[in-house]
PDB file of C-alpha atoms in Angstrom:
ATOM      1  CA  MET A1378      98.259 133.360  98.902  1.00  0.00           C
ATOM      2  CA  SER A1379      96.123 131.703  97.282  1.00  0.00           C
ATOM      3  CA  SER A1380      92.382 131.824  97.558  1.00  0.00           C
ATOM      4  CA  PRO A1381      90.756 128.315  98.907  1.00  0.00           C
ATOM      5  CA  THR A1382      90.082 125.703  96.529  1.00  0.00           C
ATOM      6  CA  THR A1383      86.638 124.510  96.968  1.00  0.00           C
ATOM      7  CA  LEU A1384      85.122 121.341  96.108  1.00  0.00           C
ATOM      8  CA  GLU A1385      81.977 120.592  94.176  1.00  0.00           C
ATOM      9  CA  GLY A1386      78.933 120.766  96.848  1.00  0.00           C
ATOM     10  CA  SER A1387      80.592 121.681  99.674  1.00  0.00           C
ATOM     11  CA  THR A1388      79.314 124.877 102.380  1.00  0.00           C
ATOM     12  CA  PRO A1389      80.360 124.743 105.664  1.00  0.00           C
ATOM     13  CA  ASP A1390      77.727 122.435 106.658  1.00  0.00           C
ATOM     14  CA  ARG A1391      77.407 120.020 103.878  1.00  0.00           C
ATOM     15  CA  PRO A1392      80.890 117.780 102.230  1.00  0.00           C
ATOM     16  CA  PRO A1393      81.417 117.346  99.495  1.00  0.00           C
ATOM     17  CA  HIS A1394      79.899 114.542  96.804  1.00  0.00           C
ATOM     18  CA  ASP A1395      82.670 112.115  96.915  1.00  0.00           C
ATOM     19  CA  PRO A1396      83.418 110.747  94.619  1.00  0.00           C
ATOM     20  CA  SER A1397      83.182 112.971  91.924  1.00  0.00           C
ATOM     21  CA  LEU A1398      84.845 114.236  88.385  1.00  0.00           C
ATOM     22  CA  ARG A1399      85.228 118.162  90.178  1.00  0.00           C
ATOM     23  CA  ARG A1400      86.816 117.204  92.993  1.00  0.00           C
ATOM     24  CA  SER A1401      88.915 114.958  91.639  1.00  0.00           C
ATOM     25  CA  LEU A1402      90.870 117.748  89.309  1.00  0.00           C
ATOM     26  CA  ALA A1403      90.422 119.964  92.298  1.00  0.00           C
ATOM     27  CA  LEU A1404      92.199 117.788  93.968  1.00  0.00           C
ATOM     28  CA  PHE A1405      95.039 116.907  91.508  1.00  0.00           C
ATOM     29  CA  ARG A1406      95.726 120.321  90.578  1.00  0.00           C
ATOM     30  CA  SER A1407      96.430 121.730  94.449  1.00  0.00           C
ATOM     31  CA  PHE A1408      99.079 118.233  94.437  1.00  0.00           C
ATOM     32  CA  ARG A1409     100.694 119.564  91.557  1.00  0.00           C
ATOM     33  CA  GLN A1410     101.000 122.984  93.095  1.00  0.00           C
ATOM     34  CA  GLU A1411     102.350 121.412  95.978  1.00  0.00           C
ATOM     35  CA  GLN A1412     106.242 122.768  95.551  1.00  0.00           C
ATOM     36  CA  THR A1413     105.472 126.075  95.194  1.00  0.00           C
ATOM     37  CA  ASP A1414     101.794 126.641  97.008  1.00  0.00           C
ATOM     38  CA  PRO A1415     101.425 124.348 100.152  1.00  0.00           C
ATOM     39  CA  GLU A1416      99.271 125.697 102.009  1.00  0.00           C
ATOM     40  CA  ASN A1417      96.143 125.584  99.396  1.00  0.00           C
ATOM     41  CA  CYS A1418      97.129 121.617  98.327  1.00  0.00           C
ATOM     42  CA  TYR A1419      97.333 120.573 101.813  1.00  0.00           C
ATOM     43  CA  GLU A1420      94.012 123.075 103.422  1.00  0.00           C
ATOM     44  CA  LEU A1421      92.469 121.718 100.851  1.00  0.00           C
ATOM     45  CA  LEU A1422      93.773 117.696 101.143  1.00  0.00           C
ATOM     46  CA  ALA A1423      92.638 118.261 104.580  1.00  0.00           C
ATOM     47  CA  ARG A1424      89.170 119.651 104.844  1.00  0.00           C
ATOM     48  CA  ASP A1425      88.309 116.502 102.019  1.00  0.00           C
ATOM     49  CA  SER A1426      90.206 113.811 104.990  1.00  0.00           C
ATOM     50  CA  ALA A1427      88.176 115.472 107.573  1.00  0.00           C
ATOM     51  CA  ASP A1428      84.951 115.844 104.920  1.00  0.00           C
ATOM     52  CA  GLN A1429      85.264 111.919 104.883  1.00  0.00           C
ATOM     53  CA  ILE A1430      85.732 110.738 108.924  1.00  0.00           C
ATOM     54  CA  GLU A1431      82.624 113.068 109.806  1.00  0.00           C
ATOM     55  CA  ARG A1432      80.586 110.215 107.522  1.00  0.00           C
ATOM     56  CA  HIS A1433      81.860 107.841 110.612  1.00  0.00           C
ATOM     57  CA  ILE A1434      82.535 110.056 113.227  1.00  0.00           C
ATOM     58  CA  SER A1435      82.106 113.497 114.790  1.00  0.00           C
ATOM     59  CA  LEU A1436      84.732 115.448 115.542  1.00  0.00           C
ATOM     60  CA  ASP A1437      83.380 117.405 117.681  1.00  0.00           C
ATOM     61  CA  ASP A1438      85.708 116.814 121.214  1.00  0.00           C
ATOM     62  CA  ALA A1439      87.035 113.885 119.599  1.00  0.00           C
ATOM     63  CA  LEU A1440      90.675 113.623 120.578  1.00  0.00           C
ATOM     64  CA  VAL A1441      92.553 112.680 117.014  1.00  0.00           C
ATOM     65  CA  ILE A1442      95.840 111.890 116.723  1.00  0.00           C
ATOM     66  CA  ASP A1443      97.811 112.796 113.926  1.00  0.00           C
ATOM     67  CA  ILE A1444     100.568 110.817 113.556  1.00  0.00           C
ATOM     68  CA  GLY A1445     103.216 111.993 110.527  1.00  0.00           C
ATOM     69  CA  GLY A1446     101.138 115.546 109.983  1.00  0.00           C
ATOM     70  CA  GLY A1447     104.318 117.750 109.462  1.00  0.00           C
ATOM     71  CA  SER A1448     103.940 122.028 109.985  1.00  0.00           C
ATOM     72  CA  GLY A1449     100.191 120.857 111.349  1.00  0.00           C
ATOM     73  CA  TYR A1450      97.823 121.086 107.830  1.00  0.00           C
ATOM     74  CA  PHE A1451      95.678 118.110 108.895  1.00  0.00           C
ATOM     75  CA  THR A1452      95.536 119.137 113.086  1.00  0.00           C
ATOM     76  CA  GLU A1453      94.523 122.575 112.005  1.00  0.00           C
ATOM     77  CA  GLU A1454      91.482 121.743 110.014  1.00  0.00           C
ATOM     78  CA  PHE A1455      90.291 119.027 113.343  1.00  0.00           C
ATOM     79  CA  ARG A1456      90.868 121.987 115.870  1.00  0.00           C
ATOM     80  CA  LEU A1457      88.477 123.528 113.415  1.00  0.00           C
ATOM     81  CA  ARG A1458      85.996 121.277 113.470  1.00  0.00           C
ATOM     82  CA  GLY A1459      85.953 121.008 117.815  1.00  0.00           C
ATOM     83  CA  ALA A1460      88.494 118.230 118.283  1.00  0.00           C
ATOM     84  CA  ARG A1461      91.097 118.477 120.521  1.00  0.00           C
ATOM     85  CA  THR A1462      94.548 116.958 118.991  1.00  0.00           C
ATOM     86  CA  CYS A1463      97.955 115.483 119.147  1.00  0.00           C
ATOM     87  CA  LEU A1464      99.682 115.412 115.835  1.00  0.00           C
ATOM     88  CA  VAL A1465     103.183 113.528 115.792  1.00  0.00           C
ATOM     89  CA  GLU A1466     106.333 114.113 114.024  1.00  0.00           C
ATOM     90  CA  PRO A1467     109.756 112.839 114.192  1.00  0.00           C
ATOM     91  CA  ASP A1468     111.454 115.224 111.706  1.00  0.00           C
ATOM     92  CA  LEU A1469     112.433 118.541 113.254  1.00  0.00           C
ATOM     93  CA  ARG A1470     112.179 120.318 109.773  1.00  0.00           C
ATOM     94  CA  GLU A1471     109.367 118.774 109.218  1.00  0.00           C
ATOM     95  CA  LEU A1472     107.282 119.768 111.954  1.00  0.00           C
ATOM     96  CA  THR A1473     108.303 123.951 111.198  1.00  0.00           C
ATOM     97  CA  ALA A1474     108.461 123.872 107.858  1.00  0.00           C
ATOM     98  CA  GLN A1475     106.162 127.311 106.701  1.00  0.00           C
ATOM     99  CA  GLY A1476     107.333 129.077 109.605  1.00  0.00           C
ATOM    100  CA  ARG A1477     103.975 127.214 111.204  1.00  0.00           C
ATOM    101  CA  ALA A1478     104.192 126.535 115.141  1.00  0.00           C
ATOM    102  CA  PRO A1479     101.522 123.846 115.432  1.00  0.00           C
ATOM    103  CA  HIS A1480      99.241 123.258 118.346  1.00  0.00           C
ATOM    104  CA  HIS A1481      99.752 120.117 121.507  1.00  0.00           C
ATOM    105  CA  ALA A1482     102.985 118.934 118.524  1.00  0.00           C
ATOM    106  CA  VAL A1483     105.208 115.706 120.121  1.00  0.00           C
ATOM    107  CA  MET A1484     108.295 113.923 118.576  1.00  0.00           C
ATOM    108  CA  ALA A1485     108.255 110.510 118.105  1.00  0.00           C
ATOM    109  CA  ASP A1486     108.315 107.691 115.783  1.00  0.00           C
ATOM    110  CA  GLY A1487     105.187 106.235 114.309  1.00  0.00           C
ATOM    111  CA  CYS A1488     105.773 102.701 115.196  1.00  0.00           C
ATOM    112  CA  ARG A1489     106.692 104.014 118.752  1.00  0.00           C
ATOM    113  CA  LEU A1490     103.472 105.457 119.871  1.00  0.00           C
ATOM    114  CA  PRO A1491     104.113 107.897 123.332  1.00  0.00           C
ATOM    115  CA  PHE A1492      99.701 107.055 124.449  1.00  0.00           C
ATOM    116  CA  ALA A1493      97.950 104.264 126.712  1.00  0.00           C
ATOM    117  CA  ASP A1494      95.998 101.955 124.551  1.00  0.00           C
ATOM    118  CA  GLY A1495      93.030 102.980 123.384  1.00  0.00           C
ATOM    119  CA  ALA A1496      93.796 106.634 123.791  1.00  0.00           C
ATOM    120  CA  ALA A1497      92.533 108.347 120.448  1.00  0.00           C
ATOM    121  CA  ASP A1498      89.156 108.948 119.009  1.00  0.00           C
ATOM    122  CA  VAL A1499      90.562 109.069 115.658  1.00  0.00           C
ATOM    123  CA  CYS A1500      93.757 107.655 114.459  1.00  0.00           C
ATOM    124  CA  PHE A1501      95.388 109.490 111.582  1.00  0.00           C
ATOM    125  CA  SER A1502      97.605 108.952 108.717  1.00  0.00           C
ATOM    126  CA  SER A1503      98.249 110.658 105.282  1.00  0.00           C
ATOM    127  CA  ASN A1504     100.670 109.844 103.240  1.00  0.00           C
ATOM    128  CA  VAL A1505     102.764 108.237 105.764  1.00  0.00           C
ATOM    129  CA  LEU A1506     103.009 104.400 105.489  1.00  0.00           C
ATOM    130  CA  GLU A1507     105.425 104.839 102.436  1.00  0.00           C
ATOM    131  CA  HIS A1508     107.821 106.128 104.692  1.00  0.00           C
ATOM    132  CA  VAL A1509     108.429 103.904 107.008  1.00  0.00           C
ATOM    133  CA  PRO A1510     110.305 101.000 107.356  1.00  0.00           C
ATOM    134  CA  GLU A1511     107.900  98.874 109.034  1.00  0.00           C
ATOM    135  CA  PRO A1512     104.157  99.845 107.479  1.00  0.00           C
ATOM    136  CA  ARG A1513     102.733  96.418 109.411  1.00  0.00           C
ATOM    137  CA  THR A1514     104.503  97.685 112.814  1.00  0.00           C
ATOM    138  CA  PHE A1515     103.154 101.420 111.640  1.00  0.00           C
ATOM    139  CA  LEU A1516     100.037  99.724 111.319  1.00  0.00           C
ATOM    140  CA  ASN A1517      99.392  98.052 114.607  1.00  0.00           C
ATOM    141  CA  GLU A1518     100.487 100.944 116.750  1.00  0.00           C
ATOM    142  CA  MET A1519      97.853 102.683 114.865  1.00  0.00           C
ATOM    143  CA  VAL A1520      95.430 100.117 115.578  1.00  0.00           C
ATOM    144  CA  ARG A1521      96.238 100.039 119.718  1.00  0.00           C
ATOM    145  CA  VAL A1522      96.618 103.475 120.405  1.00  0.00           C
ATOM    146  CA  THR A1523      92.614 103.757 119.189  1.00  0.00           C
ATOM    147  CA  ARG A1524      90.182 103.144 121.422  1.00  0.00           C
ATOM    148  CA  PRO A1525      86.710 100.612 120.398  1.00  0.00           C
ATOM    149  CA  GLY A1526      84.382 101.931 117.803  1.00  0.00           C
ATOM    150  CA  GLY A1527      87.178 104.755 117.026  1.00  0.00           C
ATOM    151  CA  LEU A1528      88.903 105.674 113.490  1.00  0.00           C
ATOM    152  CA  ILE A1529      91.483 104.610 111.650  1.00  0.00           C
ATOM    153  CA  TYR A1530      92.693 106.924 109.118  1.00  0.00           C
ATOM    154  CA  CYS A1531      95.162 105.657 106.313  1.00  0.00           C
ATOM    155  CA  ALA A1532      96.164 106.869 103.543  1.00  0.00           C
ATOM    156  CA  PHE A1533      99.220 106.036 100.805  1.00  0.00           C
ATOM    157  CA  THR A1534     100.721 105.910  97.817  1.00  0.00           C
ATOM    158  CA  ASN A1535     102.368 102.381  96.957  1.00  0.00           C
ATOM    159  CA  TRP A1536     104.982 101.866  95.173  1.00  0.00           C
ATOM    160  CA  PHE A1537     103.328 100.846  91.994  1.00  0.00           C
ATOM    161  CA  SER A1538     101.338 103.814  91.653  1.00  0.00           C
ATOM    162  CA  PRO A1539     102.187 106.312  88.866  1.00  0.00           C
ATOM    163  CA  TRP A1540     103.384 108.702  92.086  1.00  0.00           C
ATOM    164  CA  GLY A1541     104.879 105.860  93.968  1.00  0.00           C
ATOM    165  CA  GLY A1542     108.223 107.659  93.189  1.00  0.00           C
ATOM    166  CA  HIS A1543     107.509 110.311  94.186  1.00  0.00           C
ATOM    167  CA  GLU A1544     109.438 113.763  93.016  1.00  0.00           C
ATOM    168  CA  THR A1545     111.311 110.685  90.467  1.00  0.00           C
ATOM    169  CA  ALA A1546     108.094 109.017  89.765  1.00  0.00           C
ATOM    170  CA  PRO A1547     107.145 107.604  86.860  1.00  0.00           C
ATOM    171  CA  TRP A1548     111.018 106.923  86.419  1.00  0.00           C
ATOM    172  CA  HIS A1549     110.628 104.731  89.189  1.00  0.00           C
ATOM    173  CA  TYR A1550     109.809 102.017  87.166  1.00  0.00           C
ATOM    174  CA  PHE A1551     112.740 101.981  85.490  1.00  0.00           C
ATOM    175  CA  GLY A1552     114.755 101.813  88.994  1.00  0.00           C
ATOM    176  CA  ALA A1553     114.750 103.878  91.671  1.00  0.00           C
ATOM    177  CA  ASP A1554     118.676 104.890  91.175  1.00  0.00           C
ATOM    178  CA  ARG A1555     118.234 105.468  87.821  1.00  0.00           C
ATOM    179  CA  ALA A1556     114.997 107.890  88.332  1.00  0.00           C
ATOM    180  CA  ARG A1557     117.585 109.663  91.289  1.00  0.00           C
ATOM    181  CA  ARG A1558     120.311 110.201  88.796  1.00  0.00           C
ATOM    182  CA  ARG A1559     117.171 111.506  86.315  1.00  0.00           C
ATOM    183  CA  TYR A1560     116.027 113.673  88.548  1.00  0.00           C
ATOM    184  CA  LEU A1561     119.907 115.127  90.218  1.00  0.00           C
ATOM    185  CA  LYS A1562     120.181 115.977  86.214  1.00  0.00           C
ATOM    186  CA  ARG A1563     116.451 117.765  85.317  1.00  0.00           C
ATOM    187  CA  THR A1564     117.223 119.593  88.112  1.00  0.00           C
ATOM    188  CA  GLY A1565     120.665 120.015  89.911  1.00  0.00           C
ATOM    189  CA  ARG A1566     119.756 119.311  93.057  1.00  0.00           C
ATOM    190  CA  PRO A1567     119.365 116.040  94.824  1.00  0.00           C
ATOM    191  CA  ALA A1568     116.611 113.892  94.977  1.00  0.00           C
ATOM    192  CA  LYS A1569     114.420 114.299  98.403  1.00  0.00           C
ATOM    193  CA  HIS A1570     113.388 111.066  98.932  1.00  0.00           C
ATOM    194  CA  THR A1571     115.714 107.675  98.607  1.00  0.00           C
ATOM    195  CA  LEU A1572     114.306 103.940  97.967  1.00  0.00           C
ATOM    196  CA  GLY A1573     114.969 101.959 101.741  1.00  0.00           C
ATOM    197  CA  ARG A1574     116.088 105.380 103.538  1.00  0.00           C
ATOM    198  CA  ASN A1575     113.325 107.509 103.801  1.00  0.00           C
ATOM    199  CA  LEU A1576     111.135 105.617 100.949  1.00  0.00           C
ATOM    200  CA  PHE A1577     109.901 101.744 101.384  1.00  0.00           C
ATOM    201  CA  ALA A1578     107.739  99.910  98.755  1.00  0.00           C
ATOM    202  CA  VAL A1579     104.778  99.492  99.842  1.00  0.00           C
ATOM    203  CA  HIS A1580     101.901  97.766  98.288  1.00  0.00           C
ATOM    204  CA  ILE A1581      97.989  96.925  98.228  1.00  0.00           C
ATOM    205  CA  GLY A1582      98.051  93.770  98.454  1.00  0.00           C
ATOM    206  CA  PRO A1583      99.796  92.798 101.736  1.00  0.00           C
ATOM    207  CA  THR A1584      98.295  95.890 103.017  1.00  0.00           C
ATOM    208  CA  MET A1585      95.145  94.538 102.555  1.00  0.00           C
ATOM    209  CA  ARG A1586      95.822  91.389 103.996  1.00  0.00           C
ATOM    210  CA  HIS A1587      97.435  91.874 106.531  1.00  0.00           C
ATOM    211  CA  VAL A1588      94.893  94.747 107.806  1.00  0.00           C
ATOM    212  CA  ARG A1589      91.864  91.917 107.014  1.00  0.00           C
ATOM    213  CA  SER A1590      93.451  89.254 109.058  1.00  0.00           C
ATOM    214  CA  ARG A1591      93.051  91.389 112.003  1.00  0.00           C
ATOM    215  CA  ALA A1592      90.479  90.127 114.790  1.00  0.00           C
ATOM    216  CA  ASP A1593      89.900  93.880 116.109  1.00  0.00           C
ATOM    217  CA  VAL A1594      89.725  95.668 113.267  1.00  0.00           C
ATOM    218  CA  THR A1595      86.417  96.125 110.388  1.00  0.00           C
ATOM    219  CA  VAL A1596      87.319  97.785 107.112  1.00  0.00           C
ATOM    220  CA  LEU A1597      84.901 100.605 106.502  1.00  0.00           C
ATOM    221  CA  THR A1598      86.275 101.909 103.426  1.00  0.00           C
ATOM    222  CA  ALA A1599      89.278 100.605 101.338  1.00  0.00           C
ATOM    223  CA  ARG A1600      89.399 102.642  98.143  1.00  0.00           C
ATOM    224  CA  SER A1601      91.253 104.693  95.727  1.00  0.00           C
ATOM    225  CA  ARG A1602      91.881 107.972  97.408  1.00  0.00           C
ATOM    226  CA  TYR A1603      91.066 110.258  94.472  1.00  0.00           C
ATOM    227  CA  ALA A1604      90.016 108.518  92.148  1.00  0.00           C
ATOM    228  CA  PRO A1605      86.236 109.722  90.590  1.00  0.00           C
ATOM    229  CA  PHE A1606      84.766 106.798  89.442  1.00  0.00           C
ATOM    230  CA  LEU A1607      85.537 102.570  90.670  1.00  0.00           C
ATOM    231  CA  ALA A1608      86.907 104.321  93.571  1.00  0.00           C
ATOM    232  CA  GLU A1609      85.798 101.451  95.770  1.00  0.00           C
ATOM    233  CA  ALA A1610      86.233  98.873  92.970  1.00  0.00           C
ATOM    234  CA  LEU A1611      89.633  99.213  91.914  1.00  0.00           C
ATOM    235  CA  PRO A1612      91.021  98.015  95.117  1.00  0.00           C
ATOM    236  CA  ARG A1613      89.629  94.942  94.763  1.00  0.00           C
ATOM    237  CA  LEU A1614      91.632  93.659  91.470  1.00  0.00           C
ATOM    238  CA  PRO A1615      94.752  92.024  92.469  1.00  0.00           C
ATOM    239  CA  GLY A1616      97.613  93.427  89.791  1.00  0.00           C
ATOM    240  CA  ILE A1617      95.471  95.970  88.768  1.00  0.00           C
ATOM    241  CA  ARG A1618      95.086  97.569  91.691  1.00  0.00           C
ATOM    242  CA  GLU A1619      99.189  98.095  92.283  1.00  0.00           C
ATOM    243  CA  PHE A1620      98.932 100.030  89.517  1.00  0.00           C
ATOM    244  CA  ALA A1621      95.753 101.972  89.764  1.00  0.00           C
ATOM    245  CA  THR A1622      94.310 102.506  92.995  1.00  0.00           C
ATOM    246  CA  TRP A1623      97.315 105.026  92.539  1.00  0.00           C
ATOM    247  CA  ASN A1624      96.507 106.130  96.784  1.00  0.00           C
ATOM    248  CA  LEU A1625      95.106 104.141  98.782  1.00  0.00           C
ATOM    249  CA  LEU A1626      92.867 105.337 101.695  1.00  0.00           C
ATOM    250  CA  LEU A1627      91.771 103.068 104.161  1.00  0.00           C
ATOM    251  CA  ILE A1628      89.005 103.954 107.528  1.00  0.00           C
ATOM    252  CA  LEU A1629      88.811 101.173 109.650  1.00  0.00           C
ATOM    253  CA  ARG A1630      86.763 100.998 113.180  1.00  0.00           C
ATOM    254  CA  ARG A1631      88.307  99.848 116.476  1.00  0.00           C
ATOM    255  CA  LEU A1632      86.254  96.201 118.081  1.00  0.00           C
ATOM    256  CA  PRO A1633      86.377  95.541 121.349  1.00  0.00           C
TER     257      PRO A1633
END
């Protein structure tokens, strides 16, 4: 097992400077090793995500619902910071990946969450929105189960991002089917993701318009999740943002 990567300026009591070039490089390097070292990759991303949340709300004794949290790396980080957690995952294979046994996990669809209105202090989703066929319904459910004053954290990879095709990127720019054929020829195995089946073309513009049309949330953060510079400026640039943002991070506050 490799030693955990440290983000710039990070200590147990102080979050890293964000954005920073060192932080972005650390996240990018760990992302490139996701297949070979998922533990280091997701633990680093979980610490970074928790740091961002704690800029707006304390996780101590907060109820966090982690939607599509896989085998529980994010949930575990939230628990380490004192949160009460529930992990929602529709895929049993993802839930039990890496031989992990997440605490308080339920198998359910993120578009039909089995929780009462206003149940959560924080509703969290990392890189799940592009994997659901109804992204607006998914976001609506995140808002519904969050209490007034609580946070909605949603980060996703937009389709025109250089990573939009996931393992087939950047060849998805030349067509999703062509990208899958190239991946099969190069690796000898089929790609995990198929456009229209378990990967969907989600775009920043429509997502931002939908969020801002709601009267029950306010946008605290809309930024490029990994960018070291111009992180908040990029999502404001129509057209350019669809390519340059890479991964959009939304942090919303639920209004009364």
